Amino acid sequence: MTETTYQSALELLTFSTARGALERGMAALRAGQTVFDLRSVKLSDSSGVAVLLAMQRHARAAGVTVSFIHLPVSLQSLATLYGVDALLAPPPASSSTLSADPSADPSADPLQHH
């Protein structure tokens, strides 16, 4: 399977956006996406942590390794507080990790918030 990375255009990963983000994330997992770039997320609450953990559980159940890269500080802090930071930690730097294509159409991003 080819590793695919998309940069999220989602700026809020909170209670109000969690359901839609989870639906888009699960669809992306089913389509084979394995790396999620969260650099555009500016604010996250505990619902954001729950979304990423749900995606992680789904991926593991399917025998797939999923990675979340460029996690925002707010999400990292909550994950550390809850003791789940190791589950969401980005993979070690590797030449096999693809960067998001800056010319890519952001509307193709499964985590983009509309």
Coordinates of N, CA, C and O in Angstrom, one line a residue:
M1 N 0.9 -1.2 0.0 CA 0.0 0.0 0.0 C 0.9 1.2 0.0 O 1.9 1.3 0.7
T2 N 0.6 2.2 -0.8 CA 1.3 3.4 -0.9 C 0.9 4.3 0.3 O -0.3 4.5 0.6
E3 N 1.9 4.9 0.9 CA 1.6 5.8 2.0 C 1.2 7.2 1.4 O 1.8 7.7 0.5
T4 N 0.1 7.7 1.9 CA -0.4 9.0 1.4 C -0.5 9.9 2.6 O -1.0 9.6 3.6
T5 N -0.1 11.2 2.4 CA -0.2 12.2 3.4 C -1.0 13.3 2.8 O -0.8 13.8 1.7
Y6 N -2.0 13.8 3.6 CA -2.7 15.0 3.3 C -2.6 16.0 4.4 O -2.6 15.6 5.6
Q7 N -2.4 17.2 4.1 CA -2.4 18.2 5.1 C -3.9 18.6 5.4 O -4.6 19.0 4.5
S8 N -4.2 18.6 6.6 CA -5.6 19.0 7.0 C -5.8 20.5 6.9 O -4.9 21.3 7.4
A9 N -6.9 20.9 6.4 CA -7.3 22.3 6.4 C -8.2 22.6 7.6 O -8.7 23.7 7.7
L10 N -8.4 21.6 8.4 CA -9.3 21.8 9.6 C -8.5 22.6 10.6 O -7.4 22.3 11.0
E11 N -9.2 23.7 11.0 CA -8.5 24.6 12.0 C -9.0 24.3 13.4 O -8.3 24.6 14.4
L12 N -10.2 23.8 13.6 CA -10.7 23.4 14.9 C -11.0 22.0 15.0 O -11.8 21.4 14.1
L13 N -10.5 21.3 15.9 CA -10.8 19.9 16.2 C -11.4 19.8 17.6 O -10.7 19.5 18.6
T14 N -12.6 20.2 17.7 CA -13.3 20.4 18.9 C -14.6 19.6 18.9 O -15.0 19.0 17.9
F15 N -15.4 19.7 20.0 CA -16.7 19.0 20.1 C -17.6 19.4 18.9 O -18.2 18.5 18.4
S16 N -17.6 20.6 18.5 CA -18.4 21.0 17.4 C -18.0 20.5 16.0 O -18.8 20.4 15.1
T17 N -16.8 20.1 15.9 CA -16.3 19.6 14.6 C -15.9 18.1 14.6 O -15.6 17.6 13.5
A18 N -16.0 17.5 15.7 CA -15.5 16.1 15.9 C -16.2 15.1 15.0 O -15.6 14.3 14.4
R19 N -17.5 15.2 15.0 CA -18.3 14.2 14.2 C -17.9 14.2 12.8 O -17.6 13.2 12.2
G20 N -17.9 15.4 12.2 CA -17.5 15.5 10.8 C -16.1 15.1 10.5 O -15.8 14.5 9.5
A21 N -15.2 15.5 11.4 CA -13.8 15.1 11.3 C -13.6 13.6 11.4 O -12.8 13.0 10.6
L22 N -14.3 13.0 12.3 CA -14.2 11.5 12.4 C -14.7 10.9 11.1 O -14.1 9.9 10.6
E23 N -15.9 11.3 10.6 CA -16.4 10.7 9.4 C -15.4 10.9 8.2 O -15.2 9.9 7.5
R24 N -14.8 12.0 8.1 CA -13.9 12.2 7.0 C -12.6 11.4 7.2 O -12.1 10.8 6.3
G25 N -12.2 11.4 8.5 CA -11.0 10.6 8.8 C -11.2 9.1 8.5 O -10.3 8.4 8.0
M26 N -12.4 8.6 8.9 CA -12.6 7.1 8.7 C -12.8 6.8 7.2 O -12.3 5.8 6.8
A27 N -13.4 7.7 6.5 CA -13.5 7.5 5.0 C -12.1 7.5 4.4 O -11.8 6.7 3.5
A28 N -11.2 8.4 4.9 CA -9.8 8.5 4.4 C -9.1 7.2 4.7 O -8.3 6.6 3.9
L29 N -9.3 6.6 5.9 CA -8.6 5.4 6.3 C -9.1 4.3 5.4 O -8.3 3.5 4.9
R30 N -10.4 4.2 5.1 CA -11.0 3.2 4.2 C -10.4 3.3 2.8 O -10.2 2.3 2.1
A31 N -10.1 4.5 2.4 CA -9.5 4.8 1.1 C -8.0 4.5 1.0 O -7.4 4.6 0.0
G32 N -7.4 4.2 2.2 CA -6.0 3.9 2.2 C -5.0 4.9 2.7 O -3.8 4.7 2.7
Q33 N -5.6 6.1 3.2 CA -4.7 7.1 3.7 C -4.1 6.6 5.0 O -4.8 6.1 5.9
T34 N -2.8 6.8 5.2 CA -2.2 6.3 6.4 C -1.5 7.4 7.3 O -1.2 7.2 8.4
V35 N -1.3 8.6 6.7 CA -0.6 9.7 7.4 C -1.5 10.9 7.3 O -2.0 11.3 6.3
F36 N -1.8 11.5 8.5 CA -2.6 12.7 8.6 C -1.8 13.8 9.1 O -1.3 13.8 10.3
D37 N -1.7 14.9 8.4 CA -0.9 16.1 8.7 C -1.9 17.1 9.3 O -2.7 17.6 8.7
L38 N -1.7 17.4 10.6 CA -2.6 18.2 11.4 C -2.0 19.6 11.6 O -2.5 20.3 12.5
R39 N -1.1 20.1 10.8 CA -0.4 21.4 11.0 C -1.4 22.5 11.0 O -1.1 23.6 11.5
S40 N -2.5 22.4 10.3 CA -3.4 23.6 10.2 C -4.4 23.6 11.4 O -5.1 24.6 11.6
V41 N -4.4 22.6 12.3 CA -5.3 22.6 13.4 C -4.8 23.6 14.4 O -3.7 23.5 14.9
K42 N -5.6 24.7 14.7 CA -5.2 25.7 15.6 C -5.7 25.5 17.0 O -5.1 26.0 18.0
L43 N -6.8 24.8 17.2 CA -7.3 24.5 18.5 C -8.0 23.2 18.6 O -8.6 22.7 17.6
S44 N -7.7 22.5 19.6 CA -8.3 21.1 19.9 C -8.7 21.0 21.3 O -8.1 21.6 22.2
D45 N -9.8 20.2 21.5 CA -10.2 19.9 22.9 C -10.2 18.4 23.0 O -9.7 17.7 22.2
S46 N -10.7 17.9 24.1 CA -10.7 16.5 24.3 C -11.4 15.7 23.2 O -11.1 14.5 23.0
S47 N -12.4 16.3 22.6 CA -13.0 15.6 21.5 C -12.0 15.3 20.3 O -12.1 14.3 19.6
G48 N -11.1 16.2 20.1 CA -10.1 16.0 19.1 C -9.2 14.8 19.4 O -8.9 14.0 18.5
V49 N -8.8 14.7 20.7 CA -8.1 13.5 21.1 C -8.9 12.3 20.8 O -8.4 11.3 20.3
A50 N -10.2 12.3 21.2 CA -11.1 11.1 21.0 C -11.2 10.8 19.5 O -11.2 9.6 19.1
V51 N -11.2 11.8 18.6 CA -11.3 11.5 17.2 C -10.0 10.7 16.7 O -10.1 9.7 16.0
L52 N -8.9 11.2 17.1 CA -7.6 10.6 16.7 C -7.5 9.2 17.3 O -7.0 8.3 16.6
L53 N -7.9 9.0 18.5 CA -7.9 7.7 19.1 C -8.8 6.7 18.4 O -8.5 5.5 18.2
A54 N -10.0 7.2 18.0 CA -11.0 6.3 17.3 C -10.4 5.9 16.0 O -10.5 4.8 15.5
M55 N -9.7 6.9 15.3 CA -9.1 6.5 14.0 C -8.0 5.5 14.2 O -7.8 4.6 13.4
Q56 N -7.2 5.7 15.3 CA -6.1 4.8 15.6 C -6.6 3.4 15.8 O -6.1 2.4 15.3
R57 N -7.7 3.3 16.6 CA -8.3 2.0 16.9 C -8.8 1.3 15.6 O -8.6 0.1 15.4
H58 N -9.5 2.0 14.8 CA -10.0 1.5 13.5 C -8.9 1.0 12.7 O -9.0 -0.1 12.1
A59 N -7.8 1.8 12.6 CA -6.7 1.4 11.7 C -6.0 0.1 12.3 O -5.7 -0.8 11.5
R60 N -5.8 0.1 13.6 CA -5.2 -1.1 14.2 C -6.1 -2.4 14.0 O -5.6 -3.5 13.7
A61 N -7.4 -2.2 14.1 CA -8.3 -3.4 13.9 C -8.2 -3.9 12.5 O -8.4 -5.0 12.2
A62 N -7.9 -3.0 11.5 CA -7.7 -3.3 10.1 C -6.3 -3.8 9.8 O -6.0 -4.0 8.6
G63 N -5.4 -3.8 10.8 CA -4.0 -4.2 10.6 C -3.2 -3.1 9.9 O -2.2 -3.4 9.2
V64 N -3.6 -1.8 10.0 CA -2.9 -0.7 9.3 C -2.3 0.2 10.4 O -2.9 0.4 11.4
T65 N -1.1 0.7 10.1 CA -0.5 1.7 11.0 C -0.8 3.0 10.4 O -0.6 3.4 9.3
V66 N -1.3 3.9 11.3 CA -1.7 5.2 11.0 C -0.8 6.2 11.7 O -0.4 5.9 12.9
S67 N -0.5 7.3 11.1 CA 0.4 8.3 11.8 C -0.3 9.7 11.7 O -0.9 10.0 10.7
F68 N -0.1 10.4 12.8 CA -0.6 11.8 12.9 C 0.7 12.6 13.0 O 1.4 12.5 14.0
I69 N 0.9 13.5 12.1 CA 2.1 14.4 12.1 C 1.7 15.8 12.3 O 0.6 16.2 12.0
H70 N 2.6 16.6 12.9 CA 2.4 18.0 13.1 C 1.2 18.3 14.0 O 0.4 19.2 13.8
L71 N 1.1 17.5 15.1 CA 0.0 17.7 16.1 C 0.2 19.1 16.7 O 1.3 19.5 17.1
P72 N -0.9 19.8 16.9 CA -0.8 21.1 17.5 C -0.5 21.0 19.0 O -0.8 19.9 19.6
V73 N 0.1 22.0 19.6 CA 0.4 21.9 21.0 C -0.8 21.6 21.9 O -0.6 20.8 22.9
S74 N -1.9 22.2 21.6 CA -3.1 22.0 22.4 C -3.5 20.5 22.5 O -3.8 19.9 23.5
L75 N -3.4 19.8 21.3 CA -3.7 18.4 21.3 C -2.6 17.6 21.9 O -2.9 16.6 22.7
Q76 N -1.4 17.9 21.7 CA -0.3 17.2 22.4 C -0.4 17.3 23.9 O -0.2 16.3 24.6
S77 N -0.7 18.5 24.4 CA -0.9 18.7 25.9 C -2.0 17.9 26.4 O -1.8 17.3 27.5
L78 N -3.1 17.8 25.8 CA -4.2 17.0 26.2 C -3.9 15.5 26.2 O -4.2 14.8 27.2
A79 N -3.3 15.1 25.1 CA -2.9 13.7 25.0 C -1.9 13.3 26.2 O -2.0 12.2 26.8
T80 N -1.0 14.2 26.5 CA -0.1 13.9 27.6 C -0.8 13.9 28.9 O -0.6 13.0 29.7
L81 N -1.7 14.8 29.1 CA -2.5 14.9 30.4 C -3.3 13.6 30.5 O -3.4 13.0 31.7
Y82 N -3.9 13.0 29.5 CA -4.7 11.8 29.5 C -3.8 10.5 29.5 O -4.4 9.4 29.6
G83 N -2.5 10.7 29.3 CA -1.6 9.5 29.3 C -1.7 8.7 28.0 O -1.3 7.5 27.9
V84 N -2.1 9.4 26.9 CA -2.2 8.7 25.6 C -1.3 9.3 24.5 O -1.5 8.9 23.4
D85 N -0.4 10.1 24.9 CA 0.5 10.8 24.0 C 1.3 9.8 23.2 O 1.5 10.0 22.0
A86 N 1.7 8.7 23.7 CA 2.5 7.7 23.0 C 1.7 7.1 21.8 O 2.2 6.7 20.8
L87 N 0.4 7.0 22.0 CA -0.5 6.5 21.0 C -0.6 7.4 19.8 O -0.9 6.9 18.7
L88 N -0.5 8.7 20.0 CA -0.6 9.7 19.0 C 0.7 10.2 18.5 O 0.7 11.1 17.6
A89 N 1.8 9.8 19.0 CA 3.1 10.3 18.7 C 3.4 10.1 17.2 O 3.1 9.1 16.6
P90 N 4.0 11.1 16.5 CA 4.3 11.0 15.1 C 5.4 9.9 15.0 O 6.2 9.7 15.9
P91 N 5.5 9.3 13.8 CA 6.6 8.4 13.6 C 7.9 9.0 13.6 O 8.0 10.2 13.4
P92 N 9.0 8.2 13.8 CA 10.3 8.8 13.7 C 10.6 9.4 12.3 O 10.0 8.9 11.4
A93 N 11.4 10.4 12.2 CA 11.7 11.0 10.9 C 12.2 9.9 10.0 O 13.0 9.1 10.3
S94 N 11.6 9.8 8.8 CA 12.0 8.8 7.8 C 11.9 9.4 6.4 O 11.0 10.2 6.1
S95 N 12.7 8.9 5.6 CA 12.7 9.4 4.2 C 11.4 8.8 3.5 O 11.1 9.3 2.4
S96 N 10.8 7.8 4.1 CA 9.6 7.2 3.4 C 8.3 8.0 3.7 O 7.3 7.7 3.1
T97 N 8.4 8.9 4.6 CA 7.2 9.7 4.9 C 7.1 10.8 3.9 O 8.0 11.6 3.6
L98 N 5.9 10.8 3.2 CA 5.7 11.8 2.1 C 5.2 13.1 2.7 O 4.5 13.2 3.7
S99 N 5.6 14.2 2.1 CA 5.2 15.5 2.5 C 3.9 15.9 1.8 O 3.7 15.4 0.6
A100 N 3.1 16.7 2.4 CA 1.9 17.1 1.7 C 2.3 18.0 0.5 O 3.2 18.8 0.5
D101 N 1.6 17.7 -0.6 CA 1.9 18.5 -1.8 C 1.3 19.9 -1.7 O 0.1 20.0 -1.7
P102 N 2.1 20.9 -1.7 CA 1.5 22.3 -1.5 C 0.6 22.7 -2.6 O -0.2 23.6 -2.5
S103 N 0.8 22.1 -3.8 CA -0.1 22.4 -4.9 C -1.4 21.6 -5.0 O -2.2 21.7 -5.8
A104 N -1.5 20.6 -4.0 CA -2.6 19.7 -4.0 C -3.9 20.5 -3.7 O -3.9 21.5 -3.0
D105 N -5.0 20.0 -4.3 CA -6.3 20.6 -4.1 C -6.8 20.4 -2.7 O -7.0 19.3 -2.3
P106 N -6.9 21.4 -1.8 CA -7.3 21.2 -0.5 C -8.7 20.6 -0.3 O -9.0 20.1 0.7
S107 N -9.5 20.7 -1.4 CA -10.9 20.2 -1.3 C -10.8 18.6 -1.3 O -11.8 18.0 -1.0
A108 N -9.7 18.1 -1.7 CA -9.5 16.6 -1.7 C -9.1 16.1 -0.3 O -9.1 14.9 -0.1
D109 N -8.8 17.0 0.6 CA -8.4 16.6 1.9 C -9.6 16.1 2.7 O -10.6 16.8 2.9
P110 N -9.5 14.8 3.2 CA -10.7 14.2 3.9 C -10.9 14.9 5.3 O -12.0 14.7 5.8
L111 N -10.0 15.6 5.8 CA -10.2 16.3 7.1 C -10.5 17.7 7.0 O -10.6 18.5 8.0
Q112 N -10.7 18.2 5.8 CA -10.9 19.6 5.6 C -12.3 20.0 6.1 O -13.3 19.3 6.0
H113 N -12.3 21.1 6.9 CA -13.6 21.6 7.5 C -14.2 22.6 6.5 O -13.6 23.5 6.0
H114 N -15.5 22.3 6.1 CA -16.2 23.2 5.2 C -17.0 24.2 5.9 O -17.6 24.0 6.9

